[in-house]
PDB file of C-alpha atoms in Angstrom:
ATOM      1  CA  UNK A   1     -13.783-166.358  -9.136  1.00 52.00           C
ATOM      2  CA  UNK A   2     -11.736-165.099  -6.886  1.00 54.00           C
ATOM      3  CA  UNK A   3     -10.315-168.231  -6.522  1.00 54.00           C
ATOM      4  CA  UNK A   4      -9.686-168.941  -9.592  1.00 53.00           C
ATOM      5  CA  UNK A   5      -7.971-166.149 -10.452  1.00 59.00           C
ATOM      6  CA  UNK A   6      -5.541-166.671  -7.301  1.00 57.00           C
ATOM      7  CA  UNK A   7      -4.647-170.349  -8.695  1.00 60.00           C
ATOM      8  CA  UNK A   8      -3.734-168.924 -11.990  1.00 64.00           C
ATOM      9  CA  UNK A   9      -1.901-166.566 -10.449  1.00 73.00           C
ATOM     10  CA  UNK A  10      -0.382-169.294  -8.537  1.00 78.00           C
ATOM     11  CA  UNK A  11       0.797-170.846 -11.236  1.00 74.00           C
ATOM     12  CA  UNK A  12       2.180-167.998 -13.165  1.00 82.00           C
ATOM     13  CA  UNK A  13       4.180-166.883 -10.320  1.00 87.00           C
ATOM     14  CA  UNK A  14       5.820-170.678 -10.096  1.00 90.00           C
ATOM     15  CA  UNK A  15       6.478-170.759 -13.566  1.00 88.00           C
ATOM     16  CA  UNK A  16       8.361-167.181 -13.644  1.00 92.00           C
ATOM     17  CA  UNK A  17      10.290-168.643 -10.523  1.00 94.00           C
ATOM     18  CA  UNK A  18      11.324-171.489 -12.734  1.00 95.00           C
ATOM     19  CA  UNK A  19      11.792-169.695 -15.939  1.00 95.00           C
ATOM     20  CA  UNK A  20      14.377-167.419 -12.892  1.00 96.00           C
ATOM     21  CA  UNK A  21      15.866-171.046 -11.767  1.00 97.00           C
ATOM     22  CA  UNK A  22      16.897-172.386 -15.277  1.00 97.00           C
ATOM     23  CA  UNK A  23      18.448-168.932 -15.841  1.00 96.00           C
ATOM     24  CA  UNK A  24      20.569-168.376 -13.676  1.00 96.00           C
ATOM     25  CA  UNK A  25      21.979-172.306 -14.272  1.00 97.00           C
ATOM     26  CA  UNK A  26      21.924-171.789 -17.653  1.00 96.00           C
ATOM     27  CA  UNK A  27      19.238-174.250 -18.907  1.00 97.00           C
ATOM     28  CA  UNK A  28      18.559-172.634 -22.137  1.00 96.00           C
ATOM     29  CA  UNK A  29      16.121-174.923 -23.742  1.00 97.00           C
ATOM     30  CA  UNK A  30      14.173-175.450 -20.477  1.00 96.00           C
ATOM     31  CA  UNK A  31      13.803-171.496 -20.566  1.00 96.00           C
ATOM     32  CA  UNK A  32      12.941-171.163 -24.021  1.00 96.00           C
ATOM     33  CA  UNK A  33      10.104-173.877 -23.521  1.00 95.00           C
ATOM     34  CA  UNK A  34       8.852-172.434 -20.051  1.00 94.00           C
ATOM     35  CA  UNK A  35       8.906-168.831 -21.894  1.00 95.00           C
ATOM     36  CA  UNK A  36       6.561-170.495 -24.602  1.00 94.00           C
ATOM     37  CA  UNK A  37       4.270-171.929 -22.000  1.00 92.00           C
ATOM     38  CA  UNK A  38       4.020-169.222 -20.447  1.00 91.00           C
ATOM     39  CA  UNK A  39       2.935-166.992 -22.922  1.00 92.00           C
ATOM     40  CA  UNK A  40       0.782-169.693 -24.080  1.00 91.00           C
ATOM     41  CA  UNK A  41      -1.244-168.863 -20.484  1.00 87.00           C
ATOM     42  CA  UNK A  42      -1.296-165.338 -21.661  1.00 88.00           C
ATOM     43  CA  UNK A  43       0.733-163.870 -19.284  1.00 89.00           C
ATOM     44  CA  UNK A  44       2.132-160.349 -21.408  1.00 89.00           C
ATOM     45  CA  UNK A  45       5.276-160.433 -22.890  1.00 90.00           C
ATOM     46  CA  UNK A  46       7.294-157.215 -20.484  1.00 87.00           C
ATOM     47  CA  UNK A  47       6.011-158.655 -17.770  1.00 89.00           C
ATOM     48  CA  UNK A  48       7.969-162.330 -18.396  1.00 91.00           C
ATOM     49  CA  UNK A  49      10.554-160.036 -19.102  1.00 89.00           C
ATOM     50  CA  UNK A  50      10.375-158.066 -16.050  1.00 87.00           C
ATOM     51  CA  UNK A  51       9.566-160.525 -14.043  1.00 91.00           C
ATOM     52  CA  UNK A  52      11.174-163.539 -14.957  1.00 93.00           C
ATOM     53  CA  UNK A  53      14.428-163.037 -17.177  1.00 92.00           C
ATOM     54  CA  UNK A  54      15.826-159.151 -16.321  1.00 89.00           C
ATOM     55  CA  UNK A  55      15.352-160.155 -12.303  1.00 91.00           C
ATOM     56  CA  UNK A  56      17.884-163.581 -13.240  1.00 94.00           C
ATOM     57  CA  UNK A  57      20.545-161.487 -14.619  1.00 91.00           C
ATOM     58  CA  UNK A  58      20.565-159.142 -12.042  1.00 89.00           C
ATOM     59  CA  UNK A  59      21.015-162.348  -9.451  1.00 93.00           C
ATOM     60  CA  UNK A  60      23.341-163.603 -12.466  1.00 93.00           C
ATOM     61  CA  UNK A  61      25.311-160.471 -12.559  1.00 89.00           C
ATOM     62  CA  UNK A  62      25.674-159.498  -8.570  1.00 90.00           C
ATOM     63  CA  UNK A  63      26.584-162.941  -7.691  1.00 94.00           C
ATOM     64  CA  UNK A  64      29.280-162.072 -10.528  1.00 91.00           C
ATOM     65  CA  UNK A  65      30.138-159.587  -9.067  1.00 87.00           C
ATOM     66  CA  UNK A  66      30.763-161.172  -5.318  1.00 92.00           C
ATOM     67  CA  UNK A  67      32.682-163.627  -7.213  1.00 93.00           C
ATOM     68  CA  UNK A  68      30.174-167.150  -6.712  1.00 95.00           C
ATOM     69  CA  UNK A  69      30.097-167.157 -10.763  1.00 93.00           C
ATOM     70  CA  UNK A  70      32.511-166.946 -13.131  1.00 91.00           C
ATOM     71  CA  UNK A  71      32.523-165.874 -16.956  1.00 87.00           C
ATOM     72  CA  UNK A  72      31.468-169.556 -17.902  1.00 91.00           C
ATOM     73  CA  UNK A  73      28.804-169.529 -15.848  1.00 94.00           C
ATOM     74  CA  UNK A  74      27.693-166.291 -16.571  1.00 90.00           C
ATOM     75  CA  UNK A  75      27.759-166.997 -20.573  1.00 88.00           C
ATOM     76  CA  UNK A  76      25.948-170.132 -20.359  1.00 94.00           C
ATOM     77  CA  UNK A  77      23.197-167.576 -18.143  1.00 94.00           C
ATOM     78  CA  UNK A  78      23.425-165.034 -20.643  1.00 89.00           C
ATOM     79  CA  UNK A  79      22.682-167.295 -23.803  1.00 90.00           C
ATOM     80  CA  UNK A  80      19.492-169.364 -21.839  1.00 94.00           C
ATOM     81  CA  UNK A  81      18.977-165.010 -21.565  1.00 91.00           C
ATOM     82  CA  UNK A  82      19.008-165.156 -25.235  1.00 89.00           C
ATOM     83  CA  UNK A  83      16.788-167.685 -26.120  1.00 93.00           C
ATOM     84  CA  UNK A  84      14.273-166.169 -24.254  1.00 93.00           C
ATOM     85  CA  UNK A  85      14.212-163.027 -25.922  1.00 90.00           C
ATOM     86  CA  UNK A  86      14.041-164.998 -29.482  1.00 90.00           C
ATOM     87  CA  UNK A  87      10.855-165.166 -28.237  1.00 93.00           C
ATOM     88  CA  UNK A  88      10.118-162.561 -26.573  1.00 90.00           C
ATOM     89  CA  UNK A  89      11.645-159.709 -28.826  1.00 85.00           C
ATOM     90  CA  UNK A  90       8.836-160.160 -31.408  1.00 87.00           C
ATOM     91  CA  UNK A  91       6.393-160.362 -29.513  1.00 87.00           C
ATOM     92  CA  UNK A  92       7.981-156.468 -27.474  1.00 83.00           C
ATOM     93  CA  UNK A  93       8.176-155.225 -31.105  1.00 76.00           C
ATOM     94  CA  UNK A  94       4.284-155.659 -31.697  1.00 77.00           C
ATOM     95  CA  UNK A  95       2.959-154.499 -28.357  1.00 72.00           C
ATOM     96  CA  UNK A  96       5.526-151.559 -28.425  1.00 64.00           C
ATOM     97  CA  UNK A  97       7.143-152.129 -24.949  1.00 62.00           C
ATOM     98  CA  UNK A  98       9.790-149.401 -23.741  1.00 59.00           C
ATOM     99  CA  UNK A  99      13.288-150.970 -23.502  1.00 74.00           C
ATOM    100  CA  UNK A 100      15.595-148.803 -20.925  1.00 83.00           C
ATOM    101  CA  UNK A 101      17.686-147.816 -23.780  1.00 90.00           C
ATOM    102  CA  UNK A 102      20.344-148.999 -27.333  1.00 94.00           C
ATOM    103  CA  UNK A 103      23.736-149.731 -27.076  1.00 97.00           C
ATOM    104  CA  UNK A 104      26.032-149.587 -30.113  1.00 98.00           C
ATOM    105  CA  UNK A 105      28.732-152.324 -28.890  1.00 98.00           C
ATOM    106  CA  UNK A 106      32.025-153.466 -30.940  1.00 98.00           C
ATOM    107  CA  UNK A 107      35.779-154.345 -30.692  1.00 98.00           C
ATOM    108  CA  UNK A 108      37.705-151.865 -32.439  1.00 98.00           C
ATOM    109  CA  UNK A 109      39.558-152.119 -35.716  1.00 97.00           C
ATOM    110  CA  UNK A 110      42.311-153.713 -35.230  1.00 97.00           C
ATOM    111  CA  UNK A 111      40.801-156.214 -32.711  1.00 96.00           C
ATOM    112  CA  UNK A 112      39.038-159.738 -33.228  1.00 95.00           C
ATOM    113  CA  UNK A 113      38.866-160.475 -29.098  1.00 93.00           C
ATOM    114  CA  UNK A 114      35.420-160.982 -28.385  1.00 91.00           C
ATOM    115  CA  UNK A 115      34.438-162.947 -25.507  1.00 88.00           C
ATOM    116  CA  UNK A 116      34.405-160.076 -22.725  1.00 89.00           C
ATOM    117  CA  UNK A 117      32.260-157.373 -25.218  1.00 93.00           C
ATOM    118  CA  UNK A 118      29.652-160.576 -25.913  1.00 91.00           C
ATOM    119  CA  UNK A 119      29.752-161.327 -22.210  1.00 89.00           C
ATOM    120  CA  UNK A 120      28.851-156.894 -21.818  1.00 92.00           C
ATOM    121  CA  UNK A 121      26.275-156.846 -24.909  1.00 92.00           C
ATOM    122  CA  UNK A 122      24.607-160.522 -23.257  1.00 87.00           C
ATOM    123  CA  UNK A 123      24.251-158.575 -20.092  1.00 87.00           C
ATOM    124  CA  UNK A 124      23.231-155.168 -21.416  1.00 90.00           C
ATOM    125  CA  UNK A 125      20.403-157.225 -23.120  1.00 86.00           C
ATOM    126  CA  UNK A 126      18.935-159.376 -20.084  1.00 83.00           C
ATOM    127  CA  UNK A 127      18.831-155.646 -18.044  1.00 85.00           C
ATOM    128  CA  UNK A 128      16.737-154.952 -20.357  1.00 85.00           C
ATOM    129  CA  UNK A 129      18.644-152.947 -23.117  1.00 91.00           C
ATOM    130  CA  UNK A 130      18.412-153.318 -27.177  1.00 90.00           C
ATOM    131  CA  UNK A 131      21.648-154.374 -28.500  1.00 93.00           C
ATOM    132  CA  UNK A 132      23.070-153.382 -31.670  1.00 96.00           C
ATOM    133  CA  UNK A 133      26.365-156.021 -31.425  1.00 97.00           C
ATOM    134  CA  UNK A 134      28.377-154.980 -34.850  1.00 98.00           C
ATOM    135  CA  UNK A 135      31.082-157.645 -33.476  1.00 97.00           C
ATOM    136  CA  UNK A 136      34.685-157.258 -33.993  1.00 97.00           C
ATOM    137  CA  UNK A 137      37.277-155.242 -35.923  1.00 98.00           C
ATOM    138  CA  UNK A 138      35.668-152.534 -36.408  1.00 98.00           C
ATOM    139  CA  UNK A 139      36.338-148.938 -37.979  1.00 98.00           C
ATOM    140  CA  UNK A 140      35.437-145.388 -36.757  1.00 98.00           C
ATOM    141  CA  UNK A 141      33.080-145.224 -39.776  1.00 98.00           C
ATOM    142  CA  UNK A 142      31.328-148.502 -39.009  1.00 98.00           C
ATOM    143  CA  UNK A 143      30.724-146.976 -35.314  1.00 98.00           C
ATOM    144  CA  UNK A 144      29.513-143.222 -36.962  1.00 98.00           C
ATOM    145  CA  UNK A 145      27.172-145.708 -39.403  1.00 98.00           C
ATOM    146  CA  UNK A 146      26.021-147.140 -37.097  1.00 98.00           C
ATOM    147  CA  UNK A 147      25.245-144.674 -34.704  1.00 98.00           C
ATOM    148  CA  UNK A 148      23.849-142.586 -37.611  1.00 98.00           C
ATOM    149  CA  UNK A 149      21.397-145.473 -38.102  1.00 98.00           C
ATOM    150  CA  UNK A 150      20.774-146.921 -34.680  1.00 96.00           C
ATOM    151  CA  UNK A 151      20.634-143.988 -32.640  1.00 96.00           C
ATOM    152  CA  UNK A 152      21.943-145.102 -29.283  1.00 96.00           C
ATOM    153  CA  UNK A 153      22.003-143.987 -26.417  1.00 94.00           C
ATOM    154  CA  UNK A 154      25.018-145.733 -25.514  1.00 97.00           C
ATOM    155  CA  UNK A 155      28.617-146.292 -27.845  1.00 98.00           C
ATOM    156  CA  UNK A 156      30.932-149.045 -25.993  1.00 98.00           C
ATOM    157  CA  UNK A 157      34.336-149.486 -27.675  1.00 98.00           C
ATOM    158  CA  UNK A 158      36.254-152.756 -26.667  1.00 97.00           C
ATOM    159  CA  UNK A 159      39.672-153.104 -26.835  1.00 97.00           C
ATOM    160  CA  UNK A 160      42.284-155.973 -25.710  1.00 94.00           C
ATOM    161  CA  UNK A 161      45.519-154.846 -27.094  1.00 95.00           C
ATOM    162  CA  UNK A 162      47.506-152.045 -26.473  1.00 96.00           C
ATOM    163  CA  UNK A 163      48.133-151.382 -29.893  1.00 96.00           C
ATOM    164  CA  UNK A 164      44.358-151.416 -30.421  1.00 97.00           C
ATOM    165  CA  UNK A 165      43.334-148.810 -27.504  1.00 97.00           C
ATOM    166  CA  UNK A 166      44.514-145.913 -28.941  1.00 97.00           C
ATOM    167  CA  UNK A 167      41.687-146.372 -31.809  1.00 98.00           C
ATOM    168  CA  UNK A 168      39.529-145.745 -28.936  1.00 98.00           C
ATOM    169  CA  UNK A 169      40.324-142.249 -29.770  1.00 98.00           C
ATOM    170  CA  UNK A 170      39.814-142.351 -33.415  1.00 98.00           C
ATOM    171  CA  UNK A 171      35.884-143.362 -32.964  1.00 98.00           C
ATOM    172  CA  UNK A 172      35.520-140.610 -30.589  1.00 98.00           C
ATOM    173  CA  UNK A 173      37.300-138.299 -32.641  1.00 98.00           C
ATOM    174  CA  UNK A 174      35.672-139.526 -35.813  1.00 98.00           C
ATOM    175  CA  UNK A 175      32.297-138.842 -33.340  1.00 98.00           C
ATOM    176  CA  UNK A 176      32.225-135.587 -33.024  1.00 98.00           C
ATOM    177  CA  UNK A 177      33.889-134.283 -36.231  1.00 98.00           C
ATOM    178  CA  UNK A 178      30.119-136.326 -37.714  1.00 97.00           C
ATOM    179  CA  UNK A 179      28.292-133.753 -34.513  1.00 97.00           C
ATOM    180  CA  UNK A 180      27.562-136.905 -33.004  1.00 97.00           C
ATOM    181  CA  UNK A 181      29.339-137.295 -29.545  1.00 96.00           C
ATOM    182  CA  UNK A 182      26.887-134.796 -27.762  1.00 95.00           C
ATOM    183  CA  UNK A 183      24.238-137.639 -28.929  1.00 93.00           C
ATOM    184  CA  UNK A 184      25.939-140.708 -27.132  1.00 96.00           C
ATOM    185  CA  UNK A 185      27.829-141.509 -24.100  1.00 97.00           C
ATOM    186  CA  UNK A 186      30.762-143.644 -24.563  1.00 98.00           C
ATOM    187  CA  UNK A 187      31.990-146.531 -22.552  1.00 98.00           C
ATOM    188  CA  UNK A 188      35.217-148.354 -22.838  1.00 98.00           C
ATOM    189  CA  UNK A 189      36.813-151.412 -21.359  1.00 96.00           C
ATOM    190  CA  UNK A 190      38.913-153.992 -21.896  1.00 94.00           C
ATOM    191  CA  UNK A 191      41.813-156.042 -19.605  1.00 91.00           C
ATOM    192  CA  UNK A 192      44.683-153.339 -20.509  1.00 94.00           C
ATOM    193  CA  UNK A 193      42.346-150.116 -19.878  1.00 96.00           C
ATOM    194  CA  UNK A 194      41.787-147.820 -16.379  1.00 97.00           C
ATOM    195  CA  UNK A 195      40.202-144.744 -15.803  1.00 96.00           C
ATOM    196  CA  UNK A 196      43.214-142.422 -16.765  1.00 97.00           C
ATOM    197  CA  UNK A 197      42.843-143.331 -20.594  1.00 98.00           C
ATOM    198  CA  UNK A 198      39.183-142.876 -20.368  1.00 97.00           C
ATOM    199  CA  UNK A 199      39.997-139.194 -19.228  1.00 97.00           C
ATOM    200  CA  UNK A 200      42.766-139.459 -21.744  1.00 98.00           C
ATOM    201  CA  UNK A 201      40.512-139.645 -25.045  1.00 98.00           C
ATOM    202  CA  UNK A 202      37.315-138.593 -23.540  1.00 97.00           C
ATOM    203  CA  UNK A 203      35.241-140.949 -22.949  1.00 98.00           C
ATOM    204  CA  UNK A 204      32.569-141.034 -20.690  1.00 97.00           C
ATOM    205  CA  UNK A 205      33.109-143.835 -18.366  1.00 97.00           C
ATOM    206  CA  UNK A 206      36.007-146.686 -18.036  1.00 97.00           C
ATOM    207  CA  UNK A 207      33.922-150.161 -17.032  1.00 96.00           C
ATOM    208  CA  UNK A 208      36.456-152.603 -15.507  1.00 92.00           C
ATOM    209  CA  UNK A 209      33.957-155.854 -15.874  1.00 89.00           C
ATOM    210  CA  UNK A 210      30.546-155.985 -17.095  1.00 89.00           C
ATOM    211  CA  UNK A 211      28.985-155.342 -14.309  1.00 88.00           C
ATOM    212  CA  UNK A 212      30.311-151.989 -14.603  1.00 92.00           C
ATOM    213  CA  UNK A 213      29.013-152.208 -17.917  1.00 94.00           C
ATOM    214  CA  UNK A 214      25.516-152.173 -16.777  1.00 92.00           C
ATOM    215  CA  UNK A 215      24.950-150.506 -13.943  1.00 92.00           C
ATOM    216  CA  UNK A 216      27.236-147.259 -15.432  1.00 96.00           C
ATOM    217  CA  UNK A 217      24.546-148.329 -18.686  1.00 95.00           C
ATOM    218  CA  UNK A 218      21.595-147.495 -16.703  1.00 92.00           C
ATOM    219  CA  UNK A 219      22.808-144.271 -14.912  1.00 92.00           C
ATOM    220  CA  UNK A 220      24.300-143.154 -18.192  1.00 91.00           C
ATOM    221  CA  UNK A 221      20.638-143.743 -20.058  1.00 86.00           C
ATOM    222  CA  UNK A 222      18.675-142.713 -17.137  1.00 82.00           C
ATOM    223  CA  UNK A 223      20.316-139.070 -17.231  1.00 78.00           C
ATOM    224  CA  UNK A 224      19.883-138.742 -20.355  1.00 70.00           C
ATOM    225  CA  UNK A 225      16.351-139.213 -20.295  1.00 62.00           C
TER     226      UNK A 225
END
């Protein structure tokens, strides 16, 4: 009996290792197939998420930070992560599996750029967050409504244009006006931003890239818990 359990465990470990490798390399179809296969063997969805997908995305984040991977490769890995999550998400919901927290993210009003925002959103999901992506060109009212509906721990604001940067301050003011500001941590990011601007508009943190955004979100979420 012990030999049978050991054999089963070895097969699971090998499958999880393959999922990590395929996710890292951005092989979405392979990740999808193997997730179905491993779940069919009875492995808990939360275990597959934590030991497989999240570990792989953490490796992607480290190598992106260290210059070993570049944006196209990270986007491919993130899409593979998303393919796996499409299968896992309903099963995790059924079991009431815990997530780190909820993040509402969008590009602010007047700005339609979304590559950086999409990368941050996908990497946040890969780190174990539930991400509510509102898309692009979103008004302060959109953010307020999303916070009231989803009750996130974190709100992420993105902008790529110097002309749309100031609107981030309008979003924060709207959250303050509605009595929601103390309930959320606000992260801001985008090419023209810097730490001084984040402080000026009273954001909680400036995130220069997706890896910093994930690390910062984890820290702030832990503090709020």
